[in-house]
Coordinates of C-alpha atoms in Angstrom, one line a residue:
X707 CA -11.4 12.4 15.6
X708 CA -10.7 14.6 13.2
X709 CA -7.8 12.3 11.9
X710 CA -10.7 10.3 10.1
X711 CA -12.9 12.2 9.1
X712 CA -9.8 14.1 6.9
X713 CA -9.9 13.7 3.3
X714 CA -6.6 13.3 2.8
X715 CA -7.0 9.9 5.6
X716 CA -9.1 8.7 3.0
X717 CA -7.8 9.1 -0.2
X718 CA -4.9 7.7 1.1
X719 CA -7.5 4.1 2.7
X720 CA -8.1 3.8 -1.3
X721 CA -5.2 4.3 -2.7
X722 CA -4.3 1.5 -0.2
X723 CA -6.8 -0.1 -0.3
X724 CA -6.3 0.2 -5.1
X725 CA -2.8 -1.0 -4.6
X726 CA -3.8 -4.5 -2.2
X727 CA -6.5 -5.1 -5.3
X728 CA -4.5 -4.9 -7.9
X729 CA -1.5 -6.8 -6.6
X730 CA -3.8 -9.5 -6.0
X731 CA -5.6 -9.4 -8.8
X732 CA -1.8 -10.1 -10.0
X733 CA -0.1 -12.9 -8.2
X734 CA -2.4 -15.7 -7.0
X735 CA -4.1 -15.9 -4.0
X736 CA -4.0 -19.2 -1.7
X737 CA -7.0 -20.9 -3.6
X738 CA -5.2 -21.1 -6.8
X739 CA -1.9 -22.7 -6.0
X740 CA -1.6 -27.0 -6.2
X741 CA -3.3 -28.5 -3.7
X742 CA 0.2 -30.8 -3.3
X743 CA 3.1 -27.9 -2.4
X744 CA 3.8 -26.0 0.9
X745 CA 2.1 -22.4 0.2
X746 CA 5.0 -21.1 1.9
X747 CA 7.7 -22.1 -0.6
X748 CA 4.9 -22.1 -3.5
X749 CA 5.4 -18.4 -2.6
X750 CA 9.1 -18.1 -2.1
X751 CA 9.6 -20.2 -5.4
X752 CA 8.0 -18.8 -7.8
X753 CA 8.3 -15.1 -7.0
X754 CA 11.3 -14.9 -4.4
X755 CA 11.8 -12.8 -1.7
X756 CA 8.5 -10.7 -2.8
X757 CA 6.8 -14.0 -2.1
X758 CA 8.1 -14.9 1.2
X759 CA 7.0 -12.0 2.3
X760 CA 4.0 -11.3 0.3
X761 CA 2.9 -14.7 2.5
X762 CA 4.0 -14.3 5.4
X763 CA 2.2 -10.4 5.8
X764 CA -0.6 -12.6 5.1
X765 CA -1.7 -11.7 1.4
X766 CA -1.9 -14.8 0.6
X767 CA -6.0 -14.7 0.8
X768 CA -5.6 -11.8 0.5
X769 CA -9.3 -10.9 0.8
X770 CA -10.4 -12.1 3.9
X771 CA -8.0 -10.8 5.3
X772 CA -9.2 -9.2 8.4
X773 CA -8.2 -5.6 7.5
X774 CA -9.1 -5.8 3.9
X775 CA -12.2 -6.7 5.1
X776 CA -12.2 -3.6 7.6

């Protein structure tokens, strides 16, 4: 229980959320890419290996992902 009540843990969670939000703002979400293109191919073609990783981790719909809504 002490782990979750730690100030350090709280600060890290806020920082991680801030970084994810910034990346979600800079990179287009699934709603804003062309509908006639496969999202995985789009992210890989536009951003290379980072785009593929982004899509694989489910960050293409970041603001509705389970971990972001926690």
